[in-house]
Coordinates of N, CA, C and O in Angstrom, one line a residue:
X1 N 0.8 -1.2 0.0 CA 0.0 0.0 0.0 C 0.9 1.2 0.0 O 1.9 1.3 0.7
X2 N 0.5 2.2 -0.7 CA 1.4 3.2 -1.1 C 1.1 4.4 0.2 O 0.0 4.4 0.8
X3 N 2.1 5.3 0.4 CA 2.0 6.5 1.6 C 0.8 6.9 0.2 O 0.5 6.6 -1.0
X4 N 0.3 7.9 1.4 CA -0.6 9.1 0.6 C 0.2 10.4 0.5 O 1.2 10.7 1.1
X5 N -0.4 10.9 -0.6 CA 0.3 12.4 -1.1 C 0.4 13.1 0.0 O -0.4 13.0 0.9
X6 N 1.3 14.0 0.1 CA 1.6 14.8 1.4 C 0.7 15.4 1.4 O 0.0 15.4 0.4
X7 N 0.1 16.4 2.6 CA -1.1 17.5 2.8 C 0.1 18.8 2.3 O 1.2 18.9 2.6
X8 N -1.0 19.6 1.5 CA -0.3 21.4 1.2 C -1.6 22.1 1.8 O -2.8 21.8 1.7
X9 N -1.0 23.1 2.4 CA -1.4 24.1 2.8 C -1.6 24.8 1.9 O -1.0 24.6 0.8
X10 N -2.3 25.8 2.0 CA -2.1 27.3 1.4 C -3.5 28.0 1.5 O -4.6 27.4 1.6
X11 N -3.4 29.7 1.4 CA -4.3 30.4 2.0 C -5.6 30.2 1.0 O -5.4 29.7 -0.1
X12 N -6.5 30.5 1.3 CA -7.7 30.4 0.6 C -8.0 31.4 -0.4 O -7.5 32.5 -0.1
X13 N -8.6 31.5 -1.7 CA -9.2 32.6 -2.4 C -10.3 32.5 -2.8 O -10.9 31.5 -2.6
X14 N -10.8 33.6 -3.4 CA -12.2 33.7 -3.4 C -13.3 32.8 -4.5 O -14.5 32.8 -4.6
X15 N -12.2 32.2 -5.2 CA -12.7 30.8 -5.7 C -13.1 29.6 -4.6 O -14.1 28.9 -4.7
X16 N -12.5 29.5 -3.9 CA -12.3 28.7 -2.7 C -14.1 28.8 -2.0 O -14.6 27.7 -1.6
X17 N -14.7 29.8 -1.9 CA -15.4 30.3 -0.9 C -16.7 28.8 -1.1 O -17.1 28.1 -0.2
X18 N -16.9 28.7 -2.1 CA -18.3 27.6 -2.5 C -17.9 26.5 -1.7 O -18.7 26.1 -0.8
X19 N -16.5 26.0 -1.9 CA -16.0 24.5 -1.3 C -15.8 24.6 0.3 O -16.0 23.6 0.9
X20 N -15.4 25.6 1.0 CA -15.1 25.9 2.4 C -16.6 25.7 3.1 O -17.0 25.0 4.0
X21 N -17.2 26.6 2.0 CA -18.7 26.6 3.1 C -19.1 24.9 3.0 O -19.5 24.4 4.0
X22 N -19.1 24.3 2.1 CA -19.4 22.8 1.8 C -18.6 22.4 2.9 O -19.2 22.1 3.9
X23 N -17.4 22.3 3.1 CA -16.8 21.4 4.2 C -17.4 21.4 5.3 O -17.8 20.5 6.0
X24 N -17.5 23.2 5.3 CA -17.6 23.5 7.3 C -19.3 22.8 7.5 O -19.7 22.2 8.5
X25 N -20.0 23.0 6.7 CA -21.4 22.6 6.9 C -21.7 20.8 7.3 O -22.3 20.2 8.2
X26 N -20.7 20.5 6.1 CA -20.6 18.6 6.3 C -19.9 18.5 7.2 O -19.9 17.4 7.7
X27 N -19.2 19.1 7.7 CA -18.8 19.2 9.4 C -18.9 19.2 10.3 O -18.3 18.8 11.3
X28 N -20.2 19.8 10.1 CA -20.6 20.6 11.6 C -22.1 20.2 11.5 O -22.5 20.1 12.6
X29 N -22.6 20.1 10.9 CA -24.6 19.9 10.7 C -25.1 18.9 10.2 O -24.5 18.1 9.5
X30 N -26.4 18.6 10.4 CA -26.6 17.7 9.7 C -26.5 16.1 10.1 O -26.0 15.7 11.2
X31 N -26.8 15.2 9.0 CA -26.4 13.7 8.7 C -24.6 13.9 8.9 O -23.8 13.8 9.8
X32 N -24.5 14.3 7.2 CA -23.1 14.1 7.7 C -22.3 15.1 7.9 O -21.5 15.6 7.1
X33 N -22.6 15.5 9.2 CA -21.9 15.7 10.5 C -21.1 14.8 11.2 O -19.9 14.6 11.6
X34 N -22.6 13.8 11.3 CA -22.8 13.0 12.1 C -21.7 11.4 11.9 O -21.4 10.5 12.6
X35 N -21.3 11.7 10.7 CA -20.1 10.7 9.9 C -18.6 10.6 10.6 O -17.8 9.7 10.7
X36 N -18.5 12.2 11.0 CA -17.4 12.2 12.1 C -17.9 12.8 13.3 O -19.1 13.2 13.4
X37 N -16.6 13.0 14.3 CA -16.9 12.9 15.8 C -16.8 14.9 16.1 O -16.8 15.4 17.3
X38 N -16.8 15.8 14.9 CA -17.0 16.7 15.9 C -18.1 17.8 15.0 O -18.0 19.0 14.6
X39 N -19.2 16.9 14.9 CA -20.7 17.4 14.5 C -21.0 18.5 15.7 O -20.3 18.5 16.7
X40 N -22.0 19.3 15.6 CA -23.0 19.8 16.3 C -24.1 19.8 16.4 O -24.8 20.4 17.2
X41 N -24.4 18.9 15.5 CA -26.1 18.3 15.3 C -27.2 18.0 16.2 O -28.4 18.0 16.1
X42 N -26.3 17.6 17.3 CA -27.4 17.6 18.5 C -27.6 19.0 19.3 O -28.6 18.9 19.9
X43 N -26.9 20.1 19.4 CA -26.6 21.2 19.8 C -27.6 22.1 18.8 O -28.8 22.5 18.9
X44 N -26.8 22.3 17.9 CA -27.7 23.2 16.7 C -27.8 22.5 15.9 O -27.2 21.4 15.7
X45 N -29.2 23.3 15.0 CA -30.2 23.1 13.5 C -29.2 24.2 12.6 O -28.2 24.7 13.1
X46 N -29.6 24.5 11.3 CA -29.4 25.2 10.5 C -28.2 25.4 10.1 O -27.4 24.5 9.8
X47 N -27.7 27.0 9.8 CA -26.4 26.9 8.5 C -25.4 26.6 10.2 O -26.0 26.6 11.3
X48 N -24.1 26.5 10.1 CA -22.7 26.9 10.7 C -22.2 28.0 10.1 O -21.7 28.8 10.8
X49 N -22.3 28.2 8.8 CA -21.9 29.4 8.0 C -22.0 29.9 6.6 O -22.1 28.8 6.0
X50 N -22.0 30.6 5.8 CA -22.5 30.8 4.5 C -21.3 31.8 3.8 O -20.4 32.5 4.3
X51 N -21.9 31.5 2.4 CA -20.3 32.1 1.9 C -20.4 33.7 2.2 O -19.3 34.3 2.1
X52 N -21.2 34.4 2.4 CA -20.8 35.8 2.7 C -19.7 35.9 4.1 O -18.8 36.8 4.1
X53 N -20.0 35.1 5.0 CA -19.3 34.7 6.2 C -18.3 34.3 5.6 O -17.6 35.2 6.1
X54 N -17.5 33.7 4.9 CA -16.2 33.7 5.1 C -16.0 34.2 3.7 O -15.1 33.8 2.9
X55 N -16.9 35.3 3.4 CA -16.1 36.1 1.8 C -15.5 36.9 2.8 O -14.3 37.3 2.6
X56 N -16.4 37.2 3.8 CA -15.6 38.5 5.1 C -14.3 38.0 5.5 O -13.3 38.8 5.6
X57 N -14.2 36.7 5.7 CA -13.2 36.0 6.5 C -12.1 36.8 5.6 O -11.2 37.6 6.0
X58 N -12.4 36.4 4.0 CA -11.1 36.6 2.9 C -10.3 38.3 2.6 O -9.3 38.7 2.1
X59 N -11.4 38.9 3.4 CA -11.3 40.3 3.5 C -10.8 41.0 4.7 O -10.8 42.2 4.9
X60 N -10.1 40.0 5.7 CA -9.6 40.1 6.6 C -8.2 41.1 6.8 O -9.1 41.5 6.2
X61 N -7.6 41.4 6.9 CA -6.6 42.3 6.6 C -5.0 41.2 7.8 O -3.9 40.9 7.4
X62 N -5.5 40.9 8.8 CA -5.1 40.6 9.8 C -5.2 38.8 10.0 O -4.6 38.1 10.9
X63 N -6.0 38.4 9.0 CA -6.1 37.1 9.1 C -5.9 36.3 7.9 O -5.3 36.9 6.9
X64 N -6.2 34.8 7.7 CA -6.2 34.1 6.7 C -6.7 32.6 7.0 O -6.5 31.8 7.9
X65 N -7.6 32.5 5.8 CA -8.5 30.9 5.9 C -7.6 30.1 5.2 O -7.3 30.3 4.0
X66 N -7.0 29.1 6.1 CA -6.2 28.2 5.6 C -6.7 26.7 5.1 O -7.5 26.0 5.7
X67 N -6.2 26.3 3.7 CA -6.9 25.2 3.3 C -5.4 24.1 4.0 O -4.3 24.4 4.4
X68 N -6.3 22.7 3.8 CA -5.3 21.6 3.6 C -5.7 20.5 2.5 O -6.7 19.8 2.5
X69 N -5.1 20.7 1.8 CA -5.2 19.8 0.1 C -4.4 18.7 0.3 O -3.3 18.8 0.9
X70 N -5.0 17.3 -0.2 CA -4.3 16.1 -0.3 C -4.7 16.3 -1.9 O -5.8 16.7 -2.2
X71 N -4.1 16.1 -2.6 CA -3.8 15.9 -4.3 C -5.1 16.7 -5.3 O -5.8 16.5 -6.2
X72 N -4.7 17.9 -4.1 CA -6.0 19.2 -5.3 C -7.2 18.8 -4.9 O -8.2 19.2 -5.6
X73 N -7.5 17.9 -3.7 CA -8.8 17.8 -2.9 C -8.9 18.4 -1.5 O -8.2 17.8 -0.7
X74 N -9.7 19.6 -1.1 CA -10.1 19.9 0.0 C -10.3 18.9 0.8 O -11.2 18.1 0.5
X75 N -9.4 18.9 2.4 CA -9.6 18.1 3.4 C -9.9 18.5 4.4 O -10.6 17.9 5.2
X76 N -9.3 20.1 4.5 CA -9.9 20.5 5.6 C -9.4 22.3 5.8 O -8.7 22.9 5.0
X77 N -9.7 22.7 6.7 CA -9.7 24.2 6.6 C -10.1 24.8 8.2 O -10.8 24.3 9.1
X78 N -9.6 26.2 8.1 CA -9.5 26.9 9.2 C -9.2 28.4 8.9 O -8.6 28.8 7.9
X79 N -9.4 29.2 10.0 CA -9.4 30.9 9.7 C -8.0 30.9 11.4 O -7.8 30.6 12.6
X80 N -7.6 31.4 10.8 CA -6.3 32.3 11.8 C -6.6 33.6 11.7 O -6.9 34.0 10.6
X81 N -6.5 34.3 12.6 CA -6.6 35.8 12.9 C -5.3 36.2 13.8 O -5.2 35.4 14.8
X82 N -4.3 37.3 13.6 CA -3.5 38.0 14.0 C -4.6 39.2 15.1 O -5.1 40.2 14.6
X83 N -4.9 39.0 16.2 CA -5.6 40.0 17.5 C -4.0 40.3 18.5 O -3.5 39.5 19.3
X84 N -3.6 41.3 18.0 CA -2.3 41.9 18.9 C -1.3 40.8 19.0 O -0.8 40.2 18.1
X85 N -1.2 40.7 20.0 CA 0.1 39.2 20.6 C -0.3 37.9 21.0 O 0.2 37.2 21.8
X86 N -1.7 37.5 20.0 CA -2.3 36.5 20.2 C -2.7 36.4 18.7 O -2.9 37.4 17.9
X87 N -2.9 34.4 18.3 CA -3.7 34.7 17.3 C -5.1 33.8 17.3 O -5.0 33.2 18.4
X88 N -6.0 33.6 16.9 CA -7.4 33.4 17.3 C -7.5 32.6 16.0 O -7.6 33.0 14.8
X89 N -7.6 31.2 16.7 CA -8.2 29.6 15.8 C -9.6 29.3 15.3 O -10.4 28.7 16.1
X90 N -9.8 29.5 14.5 CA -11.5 29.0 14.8 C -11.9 28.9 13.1 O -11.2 29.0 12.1
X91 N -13.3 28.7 13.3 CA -14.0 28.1 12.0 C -13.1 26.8 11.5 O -12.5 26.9 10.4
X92 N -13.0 25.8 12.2 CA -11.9 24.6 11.6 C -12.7 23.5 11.5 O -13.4 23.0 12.4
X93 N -12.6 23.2 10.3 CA -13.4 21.7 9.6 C -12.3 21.1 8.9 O -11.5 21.5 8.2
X94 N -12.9 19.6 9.6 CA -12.3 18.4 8.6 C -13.4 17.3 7.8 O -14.5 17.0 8.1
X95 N -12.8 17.0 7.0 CA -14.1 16.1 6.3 C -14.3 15.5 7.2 O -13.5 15.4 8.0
X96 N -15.5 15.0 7.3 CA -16.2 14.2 8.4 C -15.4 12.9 7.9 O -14.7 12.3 8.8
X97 N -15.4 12.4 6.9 CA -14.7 10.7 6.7 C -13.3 10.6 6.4 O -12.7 9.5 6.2
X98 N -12.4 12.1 6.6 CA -11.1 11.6 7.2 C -11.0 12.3 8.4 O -10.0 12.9 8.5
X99 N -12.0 12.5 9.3 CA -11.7 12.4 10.7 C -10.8 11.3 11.5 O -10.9 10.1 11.4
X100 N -10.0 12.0 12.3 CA -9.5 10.8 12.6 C -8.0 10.3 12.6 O -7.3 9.7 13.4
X101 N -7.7 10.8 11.0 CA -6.4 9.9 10.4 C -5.2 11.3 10.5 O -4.3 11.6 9.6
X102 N -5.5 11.9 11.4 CA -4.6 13.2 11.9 C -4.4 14.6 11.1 O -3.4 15.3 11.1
X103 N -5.4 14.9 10.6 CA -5.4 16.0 9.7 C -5.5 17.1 10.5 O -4.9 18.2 10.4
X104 N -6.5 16.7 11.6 CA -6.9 18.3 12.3 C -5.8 18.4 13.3 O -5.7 19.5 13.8
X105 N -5.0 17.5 13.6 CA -3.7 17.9 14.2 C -3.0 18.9 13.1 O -2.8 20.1 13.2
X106 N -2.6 18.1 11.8 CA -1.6 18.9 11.1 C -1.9 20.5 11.2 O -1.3 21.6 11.1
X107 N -3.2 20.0 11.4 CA -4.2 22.0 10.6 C -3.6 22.9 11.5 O -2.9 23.8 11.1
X108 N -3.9 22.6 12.9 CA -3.8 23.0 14.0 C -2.2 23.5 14.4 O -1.8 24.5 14.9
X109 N -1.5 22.2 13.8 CA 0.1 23.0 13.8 C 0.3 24.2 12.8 O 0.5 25.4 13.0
X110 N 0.2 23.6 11.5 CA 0.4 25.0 10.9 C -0.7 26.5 11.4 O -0.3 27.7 11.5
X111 N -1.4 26.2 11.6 CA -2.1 27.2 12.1 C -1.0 28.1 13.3 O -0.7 29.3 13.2
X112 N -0.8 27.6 13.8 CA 0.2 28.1 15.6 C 1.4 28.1 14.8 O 2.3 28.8 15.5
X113 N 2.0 27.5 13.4 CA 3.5 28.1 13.3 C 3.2 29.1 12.4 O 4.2 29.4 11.7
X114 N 2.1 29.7 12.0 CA 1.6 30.8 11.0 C 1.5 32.1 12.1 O 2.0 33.2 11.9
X115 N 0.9 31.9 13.0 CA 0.7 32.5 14.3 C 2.0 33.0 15.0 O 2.1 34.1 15.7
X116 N 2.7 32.3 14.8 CA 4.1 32.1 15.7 C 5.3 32.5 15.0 O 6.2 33.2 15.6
X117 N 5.5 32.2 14.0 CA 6.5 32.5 13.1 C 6.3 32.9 11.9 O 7.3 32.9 11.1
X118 N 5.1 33.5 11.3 CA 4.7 34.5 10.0 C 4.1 35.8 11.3 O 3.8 36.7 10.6
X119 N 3.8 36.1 12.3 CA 2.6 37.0 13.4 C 3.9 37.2 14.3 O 4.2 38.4 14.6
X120 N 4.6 36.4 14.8 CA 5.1 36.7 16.3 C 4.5 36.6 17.5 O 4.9 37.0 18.7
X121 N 3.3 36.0 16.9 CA 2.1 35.5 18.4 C 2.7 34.9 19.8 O 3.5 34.0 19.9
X122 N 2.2 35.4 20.6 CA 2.9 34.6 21.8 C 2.2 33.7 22.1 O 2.8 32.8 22.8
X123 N 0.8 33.5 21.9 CA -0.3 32.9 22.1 C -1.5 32.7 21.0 O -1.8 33.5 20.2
X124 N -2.0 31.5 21.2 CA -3.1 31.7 20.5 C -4.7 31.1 21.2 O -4.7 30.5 22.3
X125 N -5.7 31.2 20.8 CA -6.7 31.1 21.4 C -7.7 30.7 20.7 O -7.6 30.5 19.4
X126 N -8.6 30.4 21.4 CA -10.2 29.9 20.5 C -11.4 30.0 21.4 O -11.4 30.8 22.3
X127 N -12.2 29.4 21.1 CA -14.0 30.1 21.9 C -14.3 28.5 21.2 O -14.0 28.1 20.0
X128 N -15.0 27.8 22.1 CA -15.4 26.3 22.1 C -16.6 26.2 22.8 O -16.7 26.5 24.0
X129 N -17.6 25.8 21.9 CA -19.1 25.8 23.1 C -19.0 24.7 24.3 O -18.8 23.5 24.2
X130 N -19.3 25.1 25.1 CA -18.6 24.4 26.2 C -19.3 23.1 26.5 O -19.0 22.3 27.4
X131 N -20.3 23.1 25.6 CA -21.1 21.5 25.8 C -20.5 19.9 25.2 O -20.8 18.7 25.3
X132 N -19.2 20.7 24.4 CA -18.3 19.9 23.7 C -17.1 19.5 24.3 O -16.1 20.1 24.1
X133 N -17.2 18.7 24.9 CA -16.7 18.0 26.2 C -15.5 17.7 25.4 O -14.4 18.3 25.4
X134 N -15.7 16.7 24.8 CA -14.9 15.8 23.5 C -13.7 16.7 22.5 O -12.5 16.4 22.4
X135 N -14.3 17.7 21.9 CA -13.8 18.6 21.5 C -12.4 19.3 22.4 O -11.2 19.3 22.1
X136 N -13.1 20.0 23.7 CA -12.1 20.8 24.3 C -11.3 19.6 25.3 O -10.6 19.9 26.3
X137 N -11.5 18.6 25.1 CA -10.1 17.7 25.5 C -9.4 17.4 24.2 O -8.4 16.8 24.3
X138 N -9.8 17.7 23.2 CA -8.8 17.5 22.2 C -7.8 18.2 22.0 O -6.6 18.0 21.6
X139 N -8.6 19.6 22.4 CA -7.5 20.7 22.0 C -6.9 20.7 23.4 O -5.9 21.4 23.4
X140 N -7.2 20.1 24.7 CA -6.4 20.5 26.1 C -5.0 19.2 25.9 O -4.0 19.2 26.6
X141 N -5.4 18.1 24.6 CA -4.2 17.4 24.4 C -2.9 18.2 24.0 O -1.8 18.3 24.4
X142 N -3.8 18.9 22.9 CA -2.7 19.6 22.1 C -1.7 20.9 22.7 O -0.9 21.5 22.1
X143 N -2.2 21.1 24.1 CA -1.6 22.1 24.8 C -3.1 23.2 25.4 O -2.9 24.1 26.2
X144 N -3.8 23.1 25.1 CA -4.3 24.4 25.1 C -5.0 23.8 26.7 O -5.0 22.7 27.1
X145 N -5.5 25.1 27.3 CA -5.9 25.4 28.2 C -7.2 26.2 28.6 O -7.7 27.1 28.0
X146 N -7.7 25.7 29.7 CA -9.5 26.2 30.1 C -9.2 27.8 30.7 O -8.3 28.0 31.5
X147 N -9.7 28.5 30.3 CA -9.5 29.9 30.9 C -10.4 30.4 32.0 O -10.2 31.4 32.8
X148 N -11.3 29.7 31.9 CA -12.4 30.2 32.8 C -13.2 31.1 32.1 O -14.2 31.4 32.8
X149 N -13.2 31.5 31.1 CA -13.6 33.3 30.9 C -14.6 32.3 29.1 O -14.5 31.4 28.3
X150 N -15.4 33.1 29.4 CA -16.9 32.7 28.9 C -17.8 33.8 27.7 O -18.2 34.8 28.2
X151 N -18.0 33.6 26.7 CA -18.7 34.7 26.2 C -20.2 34.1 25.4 O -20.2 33.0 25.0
X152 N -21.0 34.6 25.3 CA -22.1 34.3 24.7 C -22.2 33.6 23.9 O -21.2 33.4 23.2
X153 N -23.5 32.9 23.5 CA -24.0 32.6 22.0 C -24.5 33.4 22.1 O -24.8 34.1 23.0
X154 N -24.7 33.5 20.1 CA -25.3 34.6 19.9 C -26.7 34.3 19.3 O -27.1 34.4 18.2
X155 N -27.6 33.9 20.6 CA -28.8 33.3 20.5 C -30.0 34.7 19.4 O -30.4 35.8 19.8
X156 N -30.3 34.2 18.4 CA -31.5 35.1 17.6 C -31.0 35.4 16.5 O -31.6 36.0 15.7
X157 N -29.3 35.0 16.2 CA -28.3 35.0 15.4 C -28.8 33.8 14.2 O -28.1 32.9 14.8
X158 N -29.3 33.2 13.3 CA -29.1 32.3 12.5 C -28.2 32.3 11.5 O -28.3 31.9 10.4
X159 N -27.3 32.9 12.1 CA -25.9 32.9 10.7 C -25.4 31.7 11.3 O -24.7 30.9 10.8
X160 N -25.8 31.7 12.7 CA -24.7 31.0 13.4 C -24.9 29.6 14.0 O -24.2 28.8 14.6
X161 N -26.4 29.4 13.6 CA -27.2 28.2 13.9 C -28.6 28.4 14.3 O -29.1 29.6 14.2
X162 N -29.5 27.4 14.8 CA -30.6 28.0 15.6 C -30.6 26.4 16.4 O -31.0 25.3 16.1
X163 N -29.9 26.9 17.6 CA -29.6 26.3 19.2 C -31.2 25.4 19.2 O -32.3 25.7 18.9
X164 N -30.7 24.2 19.6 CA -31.7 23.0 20.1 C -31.8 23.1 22.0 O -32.4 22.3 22.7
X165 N -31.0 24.1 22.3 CA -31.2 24.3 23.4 C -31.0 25.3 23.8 O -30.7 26.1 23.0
X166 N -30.8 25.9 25.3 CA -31.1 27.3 25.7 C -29.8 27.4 27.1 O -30.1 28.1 28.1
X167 N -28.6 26.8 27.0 CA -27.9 26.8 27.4 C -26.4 26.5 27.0 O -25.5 25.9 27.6
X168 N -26.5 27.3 25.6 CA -25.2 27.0 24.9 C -24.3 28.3 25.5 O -24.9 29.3 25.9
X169 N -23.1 28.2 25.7 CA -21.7 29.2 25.3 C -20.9 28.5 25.6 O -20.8 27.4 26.3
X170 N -19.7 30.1 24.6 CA -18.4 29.4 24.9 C -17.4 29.4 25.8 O -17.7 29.9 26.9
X171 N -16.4 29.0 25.7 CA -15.6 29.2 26.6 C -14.2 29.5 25.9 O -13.9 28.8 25.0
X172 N -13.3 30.6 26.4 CA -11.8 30.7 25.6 C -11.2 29.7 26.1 O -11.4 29.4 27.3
X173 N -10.1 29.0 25.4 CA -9.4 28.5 25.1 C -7.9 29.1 25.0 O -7.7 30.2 24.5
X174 N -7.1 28.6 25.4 CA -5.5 29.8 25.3 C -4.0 28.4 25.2 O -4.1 27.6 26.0
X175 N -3.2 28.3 24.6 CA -2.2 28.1 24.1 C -0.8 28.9 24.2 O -0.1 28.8 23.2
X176 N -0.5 29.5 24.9 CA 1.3 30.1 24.7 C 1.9 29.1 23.9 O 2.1 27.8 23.9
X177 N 2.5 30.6 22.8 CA 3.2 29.7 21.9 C 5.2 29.7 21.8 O 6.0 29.2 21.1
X178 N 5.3 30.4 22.6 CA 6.8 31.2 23.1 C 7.3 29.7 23.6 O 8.5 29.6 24.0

């Protein structure tokens, strides 16, 4: 059995926008959500995000939506944002059917050496709805840490889903990267 083609990175363009929203949706909603382990389908109904939401992303001045390509196929993706001496992780999907086989680690490093050594970040961070138990032990493998410090959903928001329940938020998340 042969290795698989290496994963390439590289920043997203505004071609890109139709396929990102496709990922993050089959990621996060739905059936197949539900194909891998970090759906929200029991949490929230509706979009996770739409391409106007990450045409903004692309218009970031301070940031960048990072793809990961195995042989010119979208595997998985994420937005890094430069916020002062931190940089801020989020919107990250992996195909739901290569969950698993270490992609969202890779994402996650380059993400923090883009942060770290293209930014000079000392840290980086994220907002995890805190009912995702599963989730934020993945990222407390990878170093990161519970902050205590809490901010809203943005309940009445349907960009952002429409909540199956009435006790969602998140929680920051923090990583030093020095």
């Amino acid at each position: 059995m042969s290795e698989p083609a290496p994963l390439r990175f590289r920043p997203a363009i505004a071609a890109d926008v139709s396929a990102i929203v496709a990922l993050v949706e089959s990621a996060y909603r739905g059936d197949s959500g539900r194909r891998g382990w970090t759906t929200e389908s029991d949490l929230l109904d509706g979009q996770r995000t739409d391409v106007a939401g990450v045409s903004a992303l692309l218009d970031q001045p301070h940031g960048v939506v990072l793809l990961a390509e195995r042989d010119g196929v979208l595997m998985a993706s994420c937005h890094v944002e430069r916020q002062g001496d931190s940089g801020y992780f989020g919107m990250f999907a992996v195909d739901p059917l290569r969950q698993g086989d270490g992609l969202g680690k890779a994402v996650l490093a380059e993400a923090e050496r883009i942060a770290r050594e293209e930014w000079q970040c000392r840290a980086m961070h994220m907002t995890v709805i805190v009912q995702r138990a599963e989730l934020i032990a993945f990222y407390e493998r990878r170093g990161y840490r519970r902050t205590g410090e809490f901010q809203p959903f943005p309940y009445g928001d349907e960009r952002f889903g429409i909540p199956r329940r009435d006790d969602l938020r998140f929680e920051v998340l923090r990583k030093d990267l020095a």
